Amino acid sequence: MLILGIESSCDETAASVVEDCRTIRSSVVSTQIEEHKKYGGVVPEIASRRHCENILGVVKQALSEASVSLDDLDGIAVTYAPGLIGALLVGVSFAKALAMSCGKPLIPVHHIAGHIATNYLSHAELEPPYLCLVASGGHSHIIEVESYTKFHVIGRTRDDAAGECFDKCARAMGFCYPGGVQIDNAAKTGDPKTFKLPHPAVAGNEFDFSFSGLKTNVINLIHNSLQKGIELNKNDLSASVQSTIAEILTDKTMKAAEHLGYKKIALAGGVSANTGVRAAMSAACAERGYDFYMPEKFLCGDNGAMIACQGSYDLLAGITADESLNAIATLSMEDI
Ligand code: KG4
Ligand code: ZN
């Protein structure tokens, strides 16, 4: 089975061909980061325009690198939710036109399900059920992956996502967008015990996250020291922010695993590239004797392979769409 996956939910135009659910035949990612850097974050209008310009070339390249023609495909999968609406619309419209013109099934894929699927690409033996922490720029979720196509959200962020918190703290420290990776680099030579940062308490669902208090605390810390003419050590602050975010994500995931009886845990999303988060999750799982899975680094950020992989499982489950498919900016995984 050969599936073409198309992703355009944020600032990466990506396409990939995946064979038999788990083998990547090609993966092309055209990132717009350099352009958005000038504005300190993704400018939705610019993102949509670049997707329009790039999508045909990216898809052609993915097909050619896989040595696959449109005729060889068994389906065309596309991210239809959630994300920036104008950005999503480019991928959805393109995939619809392509699927209709070559008479192939169109497969609508939820972006978070795609992130989860990166673990199938990295670990041939992984099968549901398991518990997955998905942390990215737009989402922080603890999800029960009941089957390849059935998900139950156990906890989610009430405000900022973990990646957003990394990026906003990084911006306050003077790092350019996207700051998560810069905090990761600076943290390598910093002392995580230098700054005691808050672990926010969340009333109600004990598996929900909240990162806005941590972000505010870091911003205030920087402003107060600036007013006093003290320059904070960026490496120490980065290490402290990183270890605090890693602890919050790991603690809640371990509590949820214990509560629900899961011994198989996975990590996914852009923040799964973070050294501190990978180490904390892997140590916590090892301590408890849990099996732990995380994607290879090149699959952590947005890519087309994750959409093609999840699209393959969706197609096997009979999930397809017709020409009425629309993009949706906000859509819970439980409503797919
Ligand atoms: O999954 P993703 O590519 O896009 C969304 O679906 O949101 O995630 C992007 C997020 C950004 O916030 C970025 O700063 C963060 O993932 N990120 C990292 C690292 N690499 C990417 N955060 C911390 N450390 C990293 N190494
Ligand atoms: Zn993503």
Short mmCIF file of C-alpha atoms and ligand atoms in Angstrom, two decimals:
data_model
loop_
_atom_site.label_atom_id
_atom_site.label_comp_id
_atom_site.label_asym_id
_atom_site.label_seq_id
_atom_site.Cartn_x
_atom_site.Cartn_y
_atom_site.Cartn_z
CA MET A 1 0.00 0.00 0.00
CA LEU A 2 1.42 3.39 -1.03
CA ILE A 3 0.02 6.56 0.57
CA LEU A 4 0.95 10.15 -0.22
CA GLY A 5 0.74 12.39 2.87
CA ILE A 6 0.39 16.18 2.67
CA GLU A 7 0.89 18.55 5.63
CA SER A 8 0.39 22.33 5.64
CA SER A 9 -1.17 23.16 9.03
CA CYS A 10 1.43 25.71 10.16
CA ASP A 11 4.76 26.84 8.69
CA GLU A 12 5.98 23.65 7.02
CA THR A 13 4.84 22.54 3.56
CA ALA A 14 5.51 18.81 3.60
CA ALA A 15 4.78 15.71 1.55
CA SER A 16 5.84 12.09 1.83
CA VAL A 17 5.19 8.66 0.40
CA VAL A 18 4.87 5.86 2.95
CA GLU A 19 4.68 2.17 2.01
CA ASP A 20 2.71 -0.43 3.98
CA CYS A 21 2.00 2.00 6.84
CA ARG A 22 5.53 2.22 8.26
CA THR A 23 8.20 2.49 5.57
CA ILE A 24 9.16 6.01 4.50
CA ARG A 25 9.85 6.02 0.75
CA SER A 26 10.36 9.81 0.68
CA SER A 27 9.85 12.80 2.97
CA VAL A 28 10.16 16.39 1.77
CA VAL A 29 9.77 19.31 4.20
CA SER A 30 9.92 22.92 3.03
CA THR A 31 10.14 25.12 6.10
CA GLN A 32 9.27 28.82 6.25
CA ILE A 33 11.01 29.43 9.59
CA GLU A 34 13.55 31.93 8.21
CA GLU A 35 10.79 34.17 6.89
CA HIS A 36 8.64 34.07 10.06
CA LYS A 37 11.73 34.69 12.26
CA LYS A 38 11.62 38.37 11.23
CA TYR A 39 8.23 38.71 12.93
CA GLY A 40 8.98 36.66 16.06
CA GLY A 41 6.32 34.07 15.20
CA VAL A 42 4.25 32.58 12.39
CA VAL A 43 2.34 35.16 10.35
CA PRO A 44 -0.72 33.21 9.11
CA GLU A 45 -1.20 35.19 5.90
CA ILE A 46 2.42 34.71 4.87
CA ALA A 47 2.27 31.00 5.76
CA SER A 48 -0.75 30.46 3.46
CA ARG A 49 0.90 32.28 0.57
CA ARG A 50 4.11 30.25 0.87
CA HIS A 51 2.15 26.98 1.03
CA CYS A 52 0.43 27.99 -2.24
CA GLU A 53 3.78 28.62 -3.88
CA ASN A 54 5.53 25.52 -2.52
CA ILE A 55 2.98 22.74 -2.44
CA LEU A 56 3.17 21.55 -6.04
CA GLY A 57 6.97 21.36 -6.01
CA VAL A 58 7.06 19.60 -2.64
CA VAL A 59 4.52 16.95 -3.72
CA LYS A 60 6.28 16.39 -7.06
CA GLN A 61 9.59 15.96 -5.26
CA ALA A 62 8.11 13.49 -2.74
CA LEU A 63 6.68 11.37 -5.59
CA SER A 64 9.88 11.50 -7.58
CA GLU A 65 12.17 10.67 -4.62
CA ALA A 66 9.93 7.67 -3.87
CA SER A 67 9.98 6.66 -7.57
CA VAL A 68 6.21 6.54 -7.44
CA SER A 69 3.65 7.86 -9.94
CA LEU A 70 0.16 9.09 -9.08
CA ASP A 71 -1.20 5.87 -10.60
CA ASP A 72 0.77 3.76 -8.08
CA LEU A 73 -0.84 5.48 -5.06
CA ASP A 74 -3.56 3.80 -2.99
CA GLY A 75 -4.67 7.03 -1.36
CA ILE A 76 -3.92 10.69 -0.67
CA ALA A 77 -3.87 11.71 2.99
CA VAL A 78 -4.00 15.32 4.13
CA THR A 79 -4.02 17.22 7.42
CA TYR A 80 -7.46 18.83 7.64
CA ALA A 81 -7.44 19.88 11.34
CA PRO A 82 -6.38 21.53 13.60
CA GLY A 83 -4.12 24.40 12.57
CA LEU A 84 -4.05 27.80 10.88
CA ILE A 85 -7.15 27.83 8.72
CA GLY A 86 -5.63 29.54 5.69
CA ALA A 87 -2.64 27.20 5.82
CA LEU A 88 -4.76 24.06 6.20
CA LEU A 89 -6.97 25.12 3.28
CA VAL A 90 -4.03 25.04 0.88
CA GLY A 91 -3.21 21.40 1.66
CA VAL A 92 -6.86 20.33 1.77
CA SER A 93 -7.75 22.01 -1.54
CA PHE A 94 -4.64 20.61 -3.21
CA ALA A 95 -5.23 17.06 -1.91
CA LYS A 96 -8.91 17.18 -2.88
CA ALA A 97 -8.14 18.26 -6.43
CA LEU A 98 -5.39 15.64 -6.77
CA ALA A 99 -7.51 12.81 -5.35
CA MET A 100 -10.52 13.69 -7.50
CA SER A 101 -8.47 14.11 -10.66
CA CYS A 102 -6.71 10.75 -10.34
CA GLY A 103 -9.61 8.85 -8.80
CA LYS A 104 -7.83 7.93 -5.55
CA PRO A 105 -9.32 7.82 -2.04
CA LEU A 106 -8.94 11.08 -0.08
CA ILE A 107 -8.02 10.49 3.58
CA PRO A 108 -8.57 13.27 6.16
CA VAL A 109 -5.95 13.15 8.95
CA HIS A 110 -6.02 14.90 12.33
CA HIS A 111 -2.67 16.63 12.92
CA ILE A 112 -2.21 15.27 16.46
CA ALA A 113 -2.98 11.72 15.31
CA GLY A 114 -0.23 12.31 12.74
CA HIS A 115 2.25 13.29 15.46
CA ILE A 116 1.37 10.16 17.44
CA ALA A 117 1.95 8.05 14.31
CA THR A 118 5.62 9.17 14.11
CA ASN A 119 6.27 6.48 16.71
CA TYR A 120 5.04 3.77 14.31
CA LEU A 121 7.61 5.00 11.79
CA SER A 122 10.41 4.89 14.38
CA HIS A 123 9.40 1.66 16.19
CA ALA A 124 8.33 -1.29 14.05
CA GLU A 125 7.08 -3.21 17.10
CA LEU A 126 4.81 -0.49 18.59
CA GLU A 127 1.09 -1.25 18.57
CA PRO A 128 -1.84 0.30 20.46
CA PRO A 129 -3.05 0.44 23.17
CA TYR A 130 -0.66 2.81 24.94
CA LEU A 131 -0.56 6.26 26.55
CA CYS A 132 0.94 9.13 24.56
CA LEU A 133 2.12 12.58 25.64
CA VAL A 134 1.82 14.96 22.67
CA ALA A 135 3.59 18.27 23.24
CA SER A 136 3.96 20.76 20.40
CA GLY A 137 3.67 24.45 19.62
CA GLY A 138 -0.11 24.33 19.62
CA HIS A 139 -0.97 21.34 21.84
CA SER A 140 -0.12 19.57 25.08
CA HIS A 141 -2.22 16.45 25.47
CA ILE A 142 -2.12 13.17 27.34
CA ILE A 143 -3.94 10.71 25.10
CA GLU A 144 -5.04 7.11 25.42
CA VAL A 145 -4.31 5.58 22.02
CA GLU A 146 -6.92 2.84 22.13
CA SER A 147 -6.38 1.69 18.55
CA TYR A 148 -4.74 3.14 15.43
CA THR A 149 -7.82 5.31 14.88
CA LYS A 150 -9.47 5.68 18.30
CA PHE A 151 -8.21 8.22 20.82
CA HIS A 152 -9.30 9.36 24.27
CA VAL A 153 -7.95 12.64 25.63
CA ILE A 154 -7.08 12.30 29.34
CA GLY A 155 -5.59 15.75 29.87
CA ARG A 156 -4.85 18.89 27.90
CA THR A 157 -3.46 22.35 28.47
CA ARG A 158 -5.81 24.96 29.84
CA ASP A 159 -3.81 27.82 28.32
CA ASP A 160 -0.41 27.80 26.57
CA ALA A 161 1.03 24.65 25.01
CA ALA A 162 4.45 23.42 26.16
CA GLY A 163 6.10 24.51 22.89
CA GLU A 164 4.46 27.91 23.14
CA CYS A 165 5.87 28.26 26.68
CA PHE A 166 9.36 27.35 25.41
CA ASP A 167 9.02 29.88 22.57
CA LYS A 168 7.67 32.72 24.75
CA CYS A 169 10.30 32.23 27.46
CA ALA A 170 12.93 32.13 24.72
CA ARG A 171 11.66 35.37 23.22
CA ALA A 172 11.82 37.06 26.66
CA MET A 173 15.44 35.89 26.90
CA GLY A 174 16.22 37.48 23.53
CA PHE A 175 16.35 34.29 21.44
CA CYS A 176 14.79 34.40 17.99
CA TYR A 177 11.79 32.32 16.84
CA PRO A 178 11.34 29.39 17.26
CA GLY A 179 13.03 29.54 20.64
CA GLY A 180 12.44 25.98 21.88
CA VAL A 181 15.50 24.61 20.16
CA GLN A 182 17.62 27.59 21.31
CA ILE A 183 16.64 26.97 24.93
CA ASP A 184 17.57 23.32 24.36
CA ASN A 185 21.04 24.35 23.11
CA ALA A 186 21.66 26.95 25.82
CA ALA A 187 20.49 24.53 28.53
CA LYS A 188 23.33 22.14 27.68
CA THR A 189 25.80 24.31 29.60
CA GLY A 190 23.40 25.67 32.22
CA ASP A 191 22.56 24.62 35.78
CA PRO A 192 18.86 23.67 36.06
CA LYS A 193 18.86 24.29 39.83
CA THR A 194 19.72 28.00 39.53
CA PHE A 195 16.14 29.27 39.29
CA LYS A 196 13.24 27.77 41.21
CA LEU A 197 10.29 28.05 38.85
CA PRO A 198 6.66 27.22 39.66
CA HIS A 199 4.89 23.97 38.88
CA PRO A 200 1.38 25.35 38.32
CA ALA A 201 -1.48 23.78 40.22
CA VAL A 202 -4.53 23.05 38.09
CA ALA A 203 -7.92 22.71 39.76
CA GLY A 204 -10.29 20.06 38.44
CA ASN A 205 -8.81 17.43 36.11
CA GLU A 206 -5.46 16.48 37.66
CA PHE A 207 -4.11 15.49 34.23
CA ASP A 208 -4.62 18.94 32.65
CA PHE A 209 -1.64 21.24 32.14
CA SER A 210 -1.16 24.97 32.57
CA PHE A 211 1.95 26.73 31.29
CA SER A 212 0.96 30.41 31.29
CA GLY A 213 1.96 30.91 34.97
CA LEU A 214 5.44 29.55 34.30
CA LYS A 215 5.80 31.82 31.26
CA THR A 216 4.69 34.88 33.27
CA ASN A 217 7.06 33.97 36.09
CA VAL A 218 10.02 33.78 33.68
CA ILE A 219 9.07 37.08 31.98
CA ASN A 220 8.76 38.82 35.38
CA LEU A 221 12.08 37.37 36.53
CA ILE A 222 13.81 38.81 33.44
CA HIS A 223 12.11 42.24 33.73
CA ASN A 224 12.84 42.56 37.46
CA SER A 225 16.51 41.75 37.01
CA LEU A 226 16.76 44.15 34.05
CA GLN A 227 15.32 46.93 36.25
CA LYS A 228 17.98 46.16 38.84
CA GLY A 229 20.65 46.17 36.15
CA ILE A 230 21.43 42.49 36.69
CA GLU A 231 21.92 40.32 33.65
CA LEU A 232 20.68 36.78 34.15
CA ASN A 233 22.73 33.86 32.92
CA LYS A 234 20.78 32.65 29.86
CA ASN A 235 22.20 29.16 30.01
CA ASP A 236 21.15 28.68 33.64
CA LEU A 237 17.70 30.17 32.98
CA SER A 238 17.29 27.97 29.88
CA ALA A 239 18.27 24.87 31.87
CA SER A 240 15.82 25.83 34.65
CA VAL A 241 12.93 26.46 32.19
CA GLN A 242 13.65 23.24 30.31
CA SER A 243 13.86 21.07 33.41
CA THR A 244 10.65 22.62 34.83
CA ILE A 245 8.68 21.99 31.61
CA ALA A 246 10.12 18.47 31.38
CA GLU A 247 9.16 17.74 35.01
CA ILE A 248 5.59 19.05 34.57
CA LEU A 249 5.03 17.00 31.40
CA THR A 250 6.62 13.87 32.86
CA ASP A 251 4.93 14.02 36.29
CA LYS A 252 1.43 14.32 34.82
CA THR A 253 2.03 11.59 32.23
CA MET A 254 3.37 9.20 34.89
CA LYS A 255 0.40 9.96 37.17
CA ALA A 256 -2.01 9.30 34.29
CA ALA A 257 -0.19 6.05 33.40
CA GLU A 258 -0.39 4.85 37.00
CA HIS A 259 -4.04 5.87 37.33
CA LEU A 260 -5.07 4.12 34.11
CA GLY A 261 -2.69 1.15 34.37
CA TYR A 262 -0.63 1.81 31.21
CA LYS A 263 2.88 0.37 31.06
CA LYS A 264 3.50 1.39 27.46
CA ILE A 265 4.20 5.11 27.03
CA ALA A 266 4.99 7.23 23.97
CA LEU A 267 6.06 10.82 23.38
CA ALA A 268 5.29 12.89 20.25
CA GLY A 269 5.03 16.45 18.86
CA GLY A 270 7.60 19.15 18.17
CA VAL A 271 8.65 19.33 21.85
CA SER A 272 9.55 15.62 21.74
CA ALA A 273 12.79 16.83 20.11
CA ASN A 274 13.77 18.49 23.41
CA THR A 275 16.74 16.85 25.12
CA GLY A 276 15.41 17.48 28.64
CA VAL A 277 11.91 16.17 27.87
CA ARG A 278 13.29 13.04 26.14
CA ALA A 279 15.63 12.35 29.08
CA ALA A 280 13.02 12.97 31.80
CA MET A 281 10.36 10.82 30.13
CA SER A 282 12.78 8.04 29.37
CA ALA A 283 14.21 8.03 32.94
CA ALA A 284 10.75 8.07 34.55
CA CYS A 285 9.62 5.14 32.37
CA ALA A 286 12.82 3.18 33.05
CA GLU A 287 12.39 3.72 36.81
CA ARG A 288 8.89 2.23 36.66
CA GLY A 289 9.72 -0.57 34.22
CA TYR A 290 7.50 0.92 31.49
CA ASP A 291 8.22 0.50 27.79
CA PHE A 292 8.99 3.93 26.33
CA TYR A 293 8.82 5.09 22.71
CA MET A 294 9.82 8.41 21.17
CA PRO A 295 10.20 9.43 17.52
CA GLU A 296 13.59 9.85 15.86
CA LYS A 297 14.54 13.53 15.91
CA PHE A 298 13.83 14.11 12.21
CA LEU A 299 10.20 13.06 12.74
CA CYS A 300 9.48 15.26 15.79
CA GLY A 301 8.53 18.44 13.90
CA ASP A 302 5.75 18.67 11.33
CA ASN A 303 6.29 16.39 8.34
CA GLY A 304 4.35 14.56 5.63
CA ALA A 305 5.44 11.03 6.67
CA MET A 306 3.39 11.21 9.88
CA ILE A 307 0.31 12.14 7.83
CA ALA A 308 0.93 9.36 5.31
CA CYS A 309 1.48 6.83 8.13
CA GLN A 310 -1.69 7.79 10.03
CA GLY A 311 -3.53 8.08 6.69
CA SER A 312 -2.59 4.47 5.92
CA TYR A 313 -4.18 3.25 9.17
CA ASP A 314 -7.20 5.49 8.59
CA LEU A 315 -7.67 4.06 5.09
CA LEU A 316 -7.44 0.49 6.46
CA ALA A 317 -10.20 1.47 8.92
CA GLY A 318 -12.32 2.82 6.05
CA ILE A 319 -11.92 6.49 6.95
CA THR A 320 -12.11 8.53 3.74
CA ALA A 321 -13.63 11.85 2.69
CA ASP A 322 -15.32 13.18 -0.44
CA GLU A 323 -15.10 16.53 -2.21
CA SER A 324 -17.04 18.21 0.63
CA LEU A 325 -13.99 17.90 2.96
CA ASN A 326 -13.19 21.23 4.59
CA ALA A 327 -10.35 22.43 6.81
CA ILE A 328 -11.12 22.93 10.52
CA ALA A 329 -9.01 25.23 12.69
CA THR A 330 -10.00 23.70 16.05
CA LEU A 331 -11.09 20.08 16.40
CA SER A 332 -10.71 17.78 19.39
CA MET A 333 -9.27 14.34 18.66
CA GLU A 334 -12.37 12.83 20.16
CA ASP A 335 -14.54 14.44 17.49
CA ILE A 336 -12.81 12.82 14.52
O1 KG4 B 1 4.79 19.90 16.26
P1 KG4 B 1 5.37 21.21 15.85
O2 KG4 B 1 6.42 21.20 14.79
O3 KG4 B 1 4.23 22.18 15.39
C1 KG4 B 1 2.96 22.18 15.99
O4 KG4 B 1 2.17 21.25 15.68
O5 KG4 B 1 2.76 23.06 16.86
O6 KG4 B 1 5.95 21.88 17.17
C2 KG4 B 1 6.63 23.08 17.13
C3 KG4 B 1 7.03 23.44 18.55
C4 KG4 B 1 7.58 24.85 18.66
O7 KG4 B 1 6.99 25.47 19.78
C5 KG4 B 1 9.06 24.61 18.86
O8 KG4 B 1 9.71 25.62 19.59
C6 KG4 B 1 9.05 23.33 19.66
O9 KG4 B 1 8.05 22.55 19.03
N1 KG4 B 1 10.36 22.66 19.61
C7 KG4 B 1 11.15 22.51 20.67
C8 KG4 B 1 12.33 21.88 20.21
N2 KG4 B 1 12.20 21.67 18.88
C9 KG4 B 1 10.97 22.16 18.52
N3 KG4 B 1 10.97 22.86 21.96
C10 KG4 B 1 11.95 22.57 22.81
N4 KG4 B 1 13.13 21.98 22.45
C11 KG4 B 1 13.34 21.61 21.17
N5 KG4 B 1 14.50 21.01 20.84
ZN ZN B 2 2.68 19.72 14.73
#
